[in-house]
Coordinates of C-alpha atoms and ligand atoms in Angstrom, one line a residue:
M149 CA 33.7 0.1 -104.0
T150 CA 33.3 3.3 -102.1
V151 CA 30.2 4.4 -100.2
S152 CA 28.1 7.4 -101.1
T153 CA 26.2 9.7 -98.8
P154 CA 22.5 9.0 -98.3
P155 CA 20.3 12.1 -98.3
L156 CA 19.8 13.9 -95.0
A157 CA 16.3 13.5 -93.4
T158 CA 16.2 16.8 -91.5
D159 CA 16.0 20.3 -92.8
A160 CA 17.7 21.5 -89.6
A161 CA 20.9 19.5 -90.4
R162 CA 20.8 20.8 -94.0
A163 CA 20.4 24.4 -92.9
F164 CA 23.2 24.1 -90.3
L165 CA 25.7 22.7 -92.8
A166 CA 25.0 25.4 -95.4
P167 CA 27.5 28.3 -95.7
P168 CA 28.6 30.8 -94.4
P169 CA 31.6 29.4 -92.5
K170 CA 31.1 28.7 -88.8
K171 CA 32.4 31.3 -86.4
L172 CA 33.5 31.1 -82.8
W173 CA 31.0 31.5 -80.0
I174 CA 32.5 34.0 -77.5
G175 CA 30.7 36.2 -75.0
G176 CA 27.3 35.3 -76.4
D177 CA 28.2 36.4 -80.0
W178 CA 29.4 34.6 -83.1
V179 CA 32.8 36.0 -83.6
T180 CA 35.2 36.0 -86.6
P181 CA 38.3 34.0 -85.8
Q182 CA 41.8 35.4 -85.8
G183 CA 43.2 32.3 -87.5
G184 CA 40.9 31.8 -90.5
Y185 CA 39.0 28.7 -91.2
F186 CA 39.5 25.0 -91.8
T187 CA 37.4 22.3 -93.5
T188 CA 35.7 19.5 -91.7
S189 CA 34.9 16.4 -93.8
D190 CA 32.8 13.3 -93.8
P191 CA 35.2 10.5 -92.9
A192 CA 33.1 8.0 -94.9
T193 CA 33.5 9.8 -98.3
G194 CA 36.1 12.5 -97.7
T195 CA 33.4 15.1 -98.8
P196 CA 33.9 18.5 -97.2
L197 CA 31.0 19.3 -94.9
A198 CA 31.6 22.9 -93.6
E199 CA 34.2 25.6 -93.1
V200 CA 34.9 26.0 -89.4
A201 CA 36.8 28.7 -87.5
R202 CA 40.4 28.0 -86.5
A203 CA 40.8 29.7 -83.2
T204 CA 44.2 31.0 -82.1
K205 CA 45.8 32.0 -78.8
A206 CA 44.2 35.5 -79.3
D207 CA 40.8 33.9 -79.5
A208 CA 41.5 31.8 -76.5
D209 CA 42.4 35.1 -74.6
A210 CA 39.1 36.6 -75.7
A211 CA 37.0 33.5 -74.7
V212 CA 38.7 33.1 -71.3
G213 CA 38.2 36.9 -70.8
A214 CA 34.5 36.5 -71.5
A215 CA 34.2 33.4 -69.3
R216 CA 36.0 35.2 -66.5
A217 CA 33.7 38.3 -66.7
A218 CA 30.6 36.1 -66.8
L219 CA 31.7 34.2 -63.6
S220 CA 31.0 37.2 -61.3
R221 CA 28.3 38.9 -63.4
P222 CA 24.9 39.0 -61.5
D223 CA 23.0 37.3 -64.4
W224 CA 25.1 34.1 -63.7
A225 CA 26.6 34.5 -60.2
G226 CA 23.4 35.8 -58.9
M227 CA 21.1 33.2 -60.5
T228 CA 19.4 31.1 -57.9
P229 CA 20.4 27.4 -57.9
A230 CA 16.8 26.5 -58.8
A231 CA 17.0 28.8 -61.8
R232 CA 20.3 27.2 -62.8
G233 CA 18.7 23.7 -62.5
A234 CA 15.7 24.8 -64.6
L235 CA 18.1 26.2 -67.3
L236 CA 20.0 22.9 -67.5
W237 CA 16.7 21.1 -67.9
R238 CA 15.7 23.5 -70.7
I239 CA 19.0 22.8 -72.4
A240 CA 18.1 19.0 -72.2
D241 CA 14.7 19.7 -73.7
L242 CA 16.1 21.7 -76.6
I243 CA 18.7 19.0 -77.3
E244 CA 15.9 16.5 -77.4
Q245 CA 13.9 18.6 -79.8
S246 CA 17.0 18.7 -82.1
A247 CA 18.0 15.1 -81.6
D248 CA 17.4 13.9 -85.2
A249 CA 19.4 16.8 -86.7
L250 CA 22.2 16.4 -84.1
A251 CA 22.5 12.7 -84.8
E252 CA 22.7 13.3 -88.5
V253 CA 25.4 15.9 -88.2
E254 CA 27.3 13.7 -85.7
T255 CA 27.2 10.8 -88.2
L256 CA 28.4 13.0 -91.0
D257 CA 31.2 14.6 -89.0
Q258 CA 32.3 11.6 -87.0
G259 CA 31.3 8.6 -89.1
K260 CA 29.3 6.7 -86.4
T261 CA 26.0 5.1 -87.4
L262 CA 22.9 7.1 -87.0
R263 CA 21.6 4.4 -84.6
T264 CA 24.6 4.9 -82.3
G265 CA 23.9 8.6 -82.1
R266 CA 20.1 8.5 -82.0
M267 CA 19.8 5.6 -79.5
G268 CA 22.9 6.1 -77.4
E269 CA 24.9 9.3 -77.5
I270 CA 22.3 12.0 -78.0
P271 CA 20.0 10.6 -75.3
G272 CA 23.2 10.2 -73.2
A273 CA 23.9 14.0 -73.6
I274 CA 20.3 14.8 -72.7
A275 CA 20.6 12.6 -69.6
Q276 CA 23.7 14.5 -68.5
F277 CA 21.9 17.8 -68.4
R278 CA 18.8 16.3 -66.6
Y279 CA 20.9 14.5 -64.1
Y280 CA 23.0 17.5 -63.1
A281 CA 20.0 19.8 -63.2
G282 CA 18.9 18.2 -60.0
F283 CA 22.3 18.8 -58.3
A284 CA 22.2 22.6 -58.7
T285 CA 19.9 22.9 -55.7
K286 CA 21.8 20.3 -53.6
I287 CA 25.2 21.8 -53.3
M288 CA 25.7 22.2 -49.6
G289 CA 28.5 23.0 -47.1
Q290 CA 28.8 21.7 -43.5
T291 CA 28.7 23.3 -40.1
I292 CA 31.6 22.3 -37.9
T293 CA 32.5 22.8 -34.2
P294 CA 36.3 22.9 -34.2
S295 CA 38.3 21.6 -31.2
I296 CA 40.2 24.9 -30.7
T297 CA 41.1 25.8 -27.1
Y298 CA 43.1 29.0 -27.6
Q299 CA 40.3 31.4 -28.3
P300 CA 40.0 34.5 -26.0
A301 CA 38.3 33.9 -22.7
G302 CA 34.6 33.8 -22.9
K303 CA 34.5 33.3 -26.7
R304 CA 33.5 30.3 -28.7
V305 CA 34.6 29.1 -32.1
T306 CA 32.3 27.9 -34.8
A307 CA 32.9 27.1 -38.5
F308 CA 31.2 26.3 -41.7
T309 CA 32.1 25.5 -45.3
L310 CA 31.0 27.1 -48.5
R311 CA 31.0 25.3 -51.8
E312 CA 32.1 27.6 -54.6
P313 CA 32.5 27.1 -58.3
V314 CA 36.2 26.4 -59.2
G315 CA 36.2 29.3 -61.7
V316 CA 36.8 29.3 -65.5
V317 CA 37.0 25.7 -66.8
A318 CA 38.6 24.7 -70.1
A319 CA 36.7 21.7 -71.3
I320 CA 38.7 19.9 -74.0
V321 CA 37.1 16.9 -75.7
P322 CA 38.0 14.2 -78.2
W323 CA 36.5 13.2 -81.5
N324 CA 35.0 9.8 -80.7
S325 CA 31.8 11.0 -79.0
P326 CA 31.8 14.8 -79.4
L327 CA 28.4 15.9 -78.2
L328 CA 28.3 13.4 -75.3
M329 CA 31.7 14.2 -74.1
A330 CA 30.9 17.9 -74.2
A331 CA 27.7 17.3 -72.2
M332 CA 29.6 15.3 -69.6
K333 CA 31.7 18.3 -68.8
L334 CA 29.2 21.2 -69.4
A335 CA 26.4 19.8 -67.3
P336 CA 28.2 19.4 -64.0
A337 CA 30.3 22.5 -64.6
L338 CA 27.2 24.7 -65.1
A339 CA 25.4 23.0 -62.2
A340 CA 28.3 24.1 -60.0
G341 CA 28.2 27.7 -61.3
C342 CA 31.4 27.6 -63.3
T343 CA 31.9 29.2 -66.7
V344 CA 33.4 27.3 -69.5
V345 CA 35.5 27.5 -72.6
L346 CA 34.7 24.4 -74.6
K347 CA 37.1 23.1 -77.3
P348 CA 35.9 20.2 -79.4
A349 CA 38.4 18.1 -81.4
E350 CA 39.4 19.5 -84.7
E351 CA 38.1 16.3 -86.4
T352 CA 34.5 16.8 -85.1
P353 CA 33.6 20.4 -84.4
L354 CA 30.0 20.5 -85.7
T355 CA 27.6 19.2 -83.1
V356 CA 29.3 21.3 -80.4
L357 CA 28.6 24.4 -82.5
M358 CA 24.9 23.3 -82.8
L359 CA 25.0 22.9 -79.0
A360 CA 26.2 26.5 -78.7
D361 CA 23.1 27.6 -80.5
I362 CA 21.0 25.5 -78.2
L363 CA 22.6 27.1 -75.1
Q364 CA 21.9 30.5 -76.4
R365 CA 18.2 29.6 -77.1
A366 CA 17.9 28.1 -73.7
G367 CA 18.8 31.5 -72.2
L368 CA 22.3 30.9 -70.9
P369 CA 23.8 34.3 -70.0
A370 CA 26.4 35.6 -72.4
G371 CA 30.0 34.3 -71.8
V372 CA 29.0 31.5 -69.5
V373 CA 29.9 29.0 -72.2
N374 CA 32.2 29.9 -75.1
V375 CA 33.1 27.5 -77.9
L376 CA 36.5 27.6 -79.6
T377 CA 36.9 25.3 -82.6
G378 CA 40.5 24.7 -83.7
F379 CA 43.6 22.6 -83.2
G380 CA 44.9 21.0 -80.1
H381 CA 48.6 22.1 -80.3
D382 CA 47.4 25.6 -81.0
V383 CA 44.2 26.8 -79.2
G384 CA 44.1 23.7 -76.9
A385 CA 47.6 24.3 -75.6
A386 CA 46.8 28.1 -75.2
L387 CA 43.8 27.2 -73.0
A388 CA 45.8 24.6 -71.0
E389 CA 48.5 27.2 -70.2
H390 CA 46.1 30.1 -69.6
A391 CA 46.6 31.9 -66.3
D392 CA 42.9 32.7 -65.9
V393 CA 41.8 29.1 -66.5
A394 CA 41.3 27.5 -63.0
K395 CA 40.6 24.0 -64.2
V396 CA 41.1 21.8 -67.3
S397 CA 38.6 19.0 -67.7
F398 CA 40.2 16.9 -70.4
T399 CA 39.1 13.7 -72.2
G400 CA 41.5 12.3 -74.8
S401 CA 44.7 10.3 -75.2
T402 CA 47.1 9.5 -72.4
E403 CA 49.9 11.2 -74.5
T404 CA 48.0 14.6 -74.5
G405 CA 47.1 14.1 -70.9
R406 CA 50.8 14.0 -70.0
L407 CA 51.3 17.3 -72.0
L408 CA 48.6 18.9 -70.0
L409 CA 50.4 18.1 -66.7
G410 CA 53.2 20.4 -67.9
A411 CA 50.9 23.1 -69.3
A412 CA 48.9 23.3 -66.0
R413 CA 52.0 23.9 -64.0
G414 CA 52.1 27.7 -64.2
N415 CA 49.0 28.5 -62.1
L416 CA 48.6 24.9 -60.7
K417 CA 45.4 24.3 -62.5
K418 CA 43.1 21.6 -61.2
L419 CA 43.0 18.7 -63.7
T420 CA 40.5 16.0 -64.5
L421 CA 42.0 13.6 -67.0
E422 CA 39.9 11.0 -68.7
L423 CA 42.4 9.1 -70.8
G424 CA 43.0 6.0 -72.9
G425 CA 42.5 2.3 -72.1
K426 CA 43.4 -1.3 -72.9
S427 CA 40.4 -2.9 -71.3
P428 CA 40.2 -6.6 -70.8
A429 CA 37.1 -8.9 -71.0
V430 CA 37.3 -12.2 -69.1
V431 CA 35.0 -15.0 -70.2
M432 CA 34.8 -17.7 -67.6
A433 CA 34.0 -21.4 -68.3
D434 CA 30.4 -21.0 -67.1
A435 CA 29.6 -17.8 -69.0
D436 CA 26.2 -17.5 -70.7
L437 CA 27.6 -17.3 -74.3
S438 CA 24.3 -15.9 -75.6
L439 CA 25.2 -12.8 -73.6
A440 CA 29.0 -13.0 -73.7
V441 CA 29.5 -13.4 -77.5
P442 CA 27.4 -10.4 -78.6
G443 CA 28.5 -8.4 -75.5
V444 CA 32.2 -8.9 -76.2
A445 CA 31.7 -8.1 -79.9
R446 CA 29.8 -4.9 -79.0
G447 CA 32.5 -4.0 -76.5
I448 CA 35.2 -4.0 -79.1
F449 CA 33.4 -3.3 -82.4
G450 CA 30.9 -0.6 -81.2
N451 CA 31.8 2.8 -82.8
C452 CA 34.5 0.8 -84.6
G453 CA 36.5 0.3 -81.4
Q454 CA 36.9 4.1 -81.1
V455 CA 35.7 4.0 -77.5
C456 CA 37.9 4.6 -74.5
V457 CA 36.6 1.5 -72.7
A458 CA 36.7 -0.8 -75.8
G459 CA 37.3 -4.3 -74.6
S460 CA 40.4 -4.9 -76.8
R461 CA 41.8 -7.9 -75.0
V462 CA 39.6 -10.9 -74.3
Y463 CA 40.7 -13.8 -72.2
V464 CA 38.5 -17.0 -72.6
H465 CA 38.6 -20.1 -70.5
R466 CA 40.3 -22.9 -72.5
S467 CA 37.3 -25.2 -72.2
I468 CA 35.1 -22.9 -74.3
Y469 CA 37.8 -21.1 -76.2
D470 CA 37.2 -22.7 -79.6
R471 CA 33.4 -22.4 -79.4
F472 CA 33.6 -18.8 -78.2
T473 CA 36.2 -17.8 -80.8
D474 CA 34.2 -19.3 -83.7
A475 CA 31.0 -17.5 -82.6
L476 CA 32.9 -14.2 -82.2
V477 CA 34.5 -14.5 -85.6
A478 CA 31.1 -15.2 -87.1
Q479 CA 29.7 -12.1 -85.4
A480 CA 32.6 -10.0 -86.7
Q481 CA 32.1 -11.2 -90.2
N482 CA 28.4 -10.5 -90.1
L483 CA 28.8 -6.8 -89.3
R484 CA 28.0 -4.6 -92.4
L485 CA 30.3 -1.7 -93.1
G486 CA 28.8 1.3 -94.8
H487 CA 27.9 5.0 -94.5
G488 CA 26.7 5.8 -91.0
L489 CA 23.5 7.4 -92.4
D490 CA 22.6 4.1 -94.2
P491 CA 20.3 2.2 -91.9
A492 CA 21.7 -1.1 -93.2
S493 CA 25.2 -0.2 -91.8
D494 CA 26.3 -1.8 -88.5
L495 CA 29.7 0.1 -88.6
G496 CA 30.8 3.3 -90.2
P497 CA 34.3 4.4 -91.0
L498 CA 37.2 5.2 -88.6
I499 CA 37.7 8.9 -88.0
H500 CA 40.0 9.2 -91.1
A501 CA 42.2 7.2 -93.4
R502 CA 45.3 8.1 -91.5
H503 CA 43.8 6.5 -88.4
A504 CA 42.9 3.4 -90.4
A505 CA 46.5 3.1 -91.5
H506 CA 47.6 3.5 -87.9
V507 CA 45.3 0.7 -86.8
A508 CA 46.5 -1.5 -89.7
G509 CA 50.1 -1.0 -88.4
F510 CA 49.2 -2.8 -85.2
V511 CA 47.9 -5.8 -87.0
T512 CA 50.8 -5.9 -89.5
D513 CA 53.3 -5.8 -86.6
A514 CA 51.5 -8.5 -84.6
R515 CA 51.3 -10.7 -87.7
A516 CA 55.0 -10.3 -88.4
S517 CA 55.7 -11.4 -84.8
G518 CA 53.7 -14.6 -85.1
A519 CA 50.1 -13.6 -84.3
Q520 CA 47.2 -15.2 -86.3
V521 CA 44.6 -12.9 -87.9
L522 CA 41.4 -15.0 -87.6
T523 CA 39.3 -12.4 -89.4
G524 CA 39.6 -8.9 -90.9
G525 CA 43.0 -7.3 -90.5
G526 CA 43.0 -4.4 -92.9
V527 CA 41.3 -1.5 -94.7
A528 CA 37.9 -2.5 -96.2
P529 CA 36.8 -1.8 -99.8
Q530 CA 34.1 0.7 -98.7
G531 CA 36.8 3.4 -98.5
D532 CA 40.2 4.3 -97.1
A533 CA 38.8 5.0 -93.6
F534 CA 36.9 1.7 -93.3
F535 CA 38.5 -1.1 -91.3
H536 CA 37.3 -4.7 -91.2
P537 CA 36.3 -5.9 -87.7
T538 CA 39.4 -7.9 -86.7
V539 CA 40.1 -10.8 -84.3
V540 CA 43.7 -11.8 -83.7
S541 CA 45.0 -14.8 -81.7
D542 CA 48.4 -15.8 -80.4
V543 CA 49.2 -12.2 -79.4
R544 CA 52.0 -12.3 -76.9
P545 CA 52.0 -10.1 -73.9
D546 CA 54.9 -8.1 -75.1
M547 CA 53.4 -7.2 -78.5
R548 CA 52.3 -3.7 -79.2
L549 CA 48.8 -4.9 -80.0
M550 CA 48.6 -6.3 -76.5
R551 CA 50.1 -3.3 -74.7
E552 CA 49.0 -0.1 -76.5
E553 CA 45.6 1.4 -77.2
V554 CA 44.7 0.8 -80.8
F555 CA 41.4 2.7 -80.8
G556 CA 40.1 0.6 -83.6
P557 CA 38.0 -2.6 -84.2
V558 CA 40.8 -5.0 -83.3
L559 CA 40.5 -7.7 -80.6
A560 CA 43.3 -9.9 -79.2
I561 CA 41.9 -13.2 -78.0
T562 CA 43.8 -15.4 -75.6
P563 CA 42.8 -18.7 -73.7
F564 CA 43.4 -19.1 -70.0
D565 CA 43.3 -22.1 -67.6
T566 CA 42.9 -20.8 -64.1
V567 CA 41.2 -17.7 -62.7
E568 CA 44.5 -16.6 -61.3
D569 CA 46.0 -16.7 -64.8
A570 CA 43.1 -14.7 -66.1
L571 CA 43.4 -12.1 -63.4
S572 CA 47.1 -11.7 -63.8
M573 CA 46.8 -11.3 -67.6
A574 CA 43.8 -8.8 -67.2
N575 CA 46.0 -6.7 -64.9
D576 CA 49.1 -6.9 -67.0
T577 CA 48.7 -3.3 -68.2
Q578 CA 49.5 0.2 -67.1
Y579 CA 46.0 1.3 -68.1
G580 CA 43.1 0.8 -65.8
L581 CA 40.0 2.2 -67.4
A582 CA 37.5 -0.6 -67.5
A583 CA 37.0 -4.4 -67.7
S584 CA 34.2 -6.9 -68.1
V585 CA 33.7 -10.3 -66.6
W586 CA 31.3 -12.9 -68.0
T587 CA 30.2 -15.6 -65.6
E588 CA 27.0 -17.0 -64.0
N589 CA 29.0 -17.6 -60.7
L590 CA 28.2 -14.9 -58.1
S591 CA 31.4 -15.4 -56.1
A592 CA 33.6 -15.4 -59.2
A593 CA 32.0 -12.2 -60.4
H594 CA 32.5 -10.4 -57.0
R595 CA 36.1 -11.6 -56.7
M596 CA 37.1 -10.6 -60.2
A597 CA 35.3 -7.2 -59.8
A598 CA 37.3 -6.6 -56.6
D599 CA 40.7 -7.8 -58.0
I600 CA 40.7 -6.3 -61.5
R601 CA 42.5 -2.9 -61.4
A602 CA 40.1 -0.6 -63.3
G603 CA 37.8 2.4 -62.8
T604 CA 34.8 0.3 -63.9
V605 CA 34.1 -3.4 -63.9
W606 CA 31.0 -4.7 -65.8
V607 CA 29.6 -8.1 -65.1
N608 CA 27.8 -9.7 -68.0
C609 CA 27.8 -6.4 -69.9
H610 CA 30.3 -4.0 -71.4
S611 CA 30.2 -0.3 -72.2
Y612 CA 27.1 0.4 -70.1
F613 CA 27.0 4.2 -69.3
S614 CA 24.7 6.4 -67.4
P615 CA 25.2 9.7 -65.6
E616 CA 24.5 7.9 -62.3
L617 CA 27.6 5.7 -62.8
P618 CA 30.9 7.2 -61.7
K619 CA 33.5 6.8 -64.4
G620 CA 37.2 7.3 -64.1
G621 CA 40.6 5.7 -64.8
H622 CA 43.2 4.0 -62.7
G623 CA 46.8 4.0 -63.7
I624 CA 47.6 5.8 -66.9
S625 CA 43.9 6.0 -67.8
G626 CA 43.6 9.2 -65.9
W627 CA 42.9 11.3 -62.8
G628 CA 39.5 11.9 -61.3
T629 CA 36.0 10.7 -61.8
E630 CA 33.2 12.0 -64.0
N631 CA 29.5 11.3 -63.6
G632 CA 27.6 10.8 -60.3
P633 CA 28.1 13.1 -57.4
Q634 CA 31.8 12.8 -57.9
G635 CA 31.4 14.5 -61.3
L636 CA 30.1 17.6 -59.6
E637 CA 33.0 17.7 -57.2
N638 CA 35.3 18.3 -60.1
Y639 CA 33.9 21.8 -60.4
L640 CA 33.6 22.8 -56.8
E641 CA 36.1 24.2 -54.2
T642 CA 35.6 24.1 -50.5
K643 CA 36.1 27.3 -48.5
T644 CA 36.2 27.1 -44.7
V645 CA 34.9 30.0 -42.7
C646 CA 36.1 29.8 -39.0
M647 CA 34.7 32.4 -36.5
T648 CA 35.2 33.4 -33.0
I649 CA 31.8 34.5 -31.7
Ligands
LIG264 P1 43.7 13.6 -78.3 O1 44.4 13.6 -77.0 O2 44.6 13.7 -79.5 O3 42.8 14.9 -78.4 C1 41.8 15.2 -77.5 C2 41.5 16.7 -77.4 O4 42.7 17.3 -77.0 C3 41.2 17.3 -78.8 O5 40.3 18.3 -78.6 C4 42.6 17.9 -79.2 O6 42.4 19.0 -80.1 C5 43.1 18.4 -77.9 N1 44.6 18.5 -77.8 C6 45.5 17.9 -78.5 N2 46.7 18.3 -78.2 C7 46.6 19.2 -77.2 C8 47.5 20.0 -76.4 N3 48.8 19.9 -76.6 N4 47.0 20.8 -75.5 C9 45.6 20.9 -75.3 N5 44.7 20.2 -76.0 C10 45.2 19.4 -76.9 O7 42.7 12.5 -78.3 P2 41.8 12.0 -79.5 O8 42.6 11.3 -80.5 O9 40.9 13.2 -79.9 O10 40.8 11.0 -78.8 C11 41.1 9.7 -78.6 C12 41.6 9.4 -77.2 O11 40.6 9.8 -76.3 C13 41.8 7.9 -76.9 O12 43.0 7.8 -76.3 C14 40.6 7.6 -76.0 O13 40.8 6.5 -75.2 C15 40.5 8.8 -75.3 N6 39.1 8.9 -74.7 C16 39.0 8.7 -73.3 C17 37.8 8.7 -72.7 C18 37.6 8.5 -71.2 O14 36.5 8.8 -70.7 N7 38.6 8.0 -70.5 C19 36.6 8.9 -73.5 C20 36.8 9.1 -74.8 C21 38.0 9.1 -75.4

């Protein structure tokens, strides 16, 4: 059985997907690429969706040139902070007006359910622009009286700081939440006054191209944001090495993050790296299972586990282990796989069949080493990219399934006896992106939250996001923090002006 594509509900999505091929957005114009076009397809069915420009290094040079020119042009550099804030708000309004079409195209290109896009990710993108719109008018320096004693007789010394945009930003985003990840970078970068070259993942270029059209309609000056679709090793690498790019804001795998460290070396680019995870969930003996079971299930199966913070290791107190495991397995088995546009689907496909095979490899290896597959474990009949929600027990700490990011709907479940054991197992990883703790005990919640090494710890919830909540990785999960006031800092430099007066 393979799935078919339900009809699109919006004319705007249909119109966007129609030929001609999608060009690059550089300097406020749709530009023919130097490297031809590639096809982006629906992961659920394999059906081609659109031809999309394949940017090359020459295109990267043009886009960075446009961004560099826009940085100091009066229509952007001279725009008041209030006008910049209003512009961000206008972008949010236009995304909201196009939300249905954006959600449909995101589902077609990425596979996620329409509900995920419509209820979570598109509103999340809107919220990013509204949140950072307010920051544009609140970027301030300090005045300082320095303790300098060697100024000429009769003179005084005073100082102040200026906050300046860091410059041209290369924003490189992954395929799991394309529009939301783009918004998380664009909104603070624009609030700070930077200019941007945005590169979506080659698997999911479409909604970012729709966003380019929205930015244009909102009145963003030419060249302030440029969009390069294309491949990571190719145009992504060209941006990462580019001498006129001051900052790379990257979300993606730890492996690519490491490559960017090397690429940034030439001009010592600033880097924000939001990378992979192997996040634990700890379910204490007193947990409210009416919250914990669906919460842990959502934490790993949401977006088919293709979420950086997916709770892929769950540690459950032995006294409730059997009850919890049975309930969780039942939840996994109740999830309906299907095309993301079908309202009956709880889960869509993985990003492509190759990824499903990669995910299956983890389960095969674990099984061969003695792990027990309690449910799922392989590719589902809906199509080559569909993967059954999977729960695996008896996964030893040294197995690949316990150590590496799977980025699929596969959960390793393990019992624990003492809180110390749970903590030490939760922290037995080089990653440090997120964790959740499930308990009704206030002291236990605070202690675990303090002692788990991760950028975010949720208590009695998992994968809760909002622009107000800072989000970053410890360990090999990354450098820096997005969201919140910290997210703005990524795009600002401090200049100190010290004066003898
Ligand atoms: P990826 O690292 O393969 O690709 C991410 C982006 O980097 C894509 O746009 C890709 O084209 C580009 N890229 C690839 N090679 C490059 C190179 N050499 N130079 C410059 N750019 C290059 O990641 P992915 O498979 O698209 O996404 C999944 C990964 O993203 C997972 O590891 C996931 O955990 C991570 N992720 C992290 C967060 C977070 O906030 N920490 C959020 C979402 C996803």
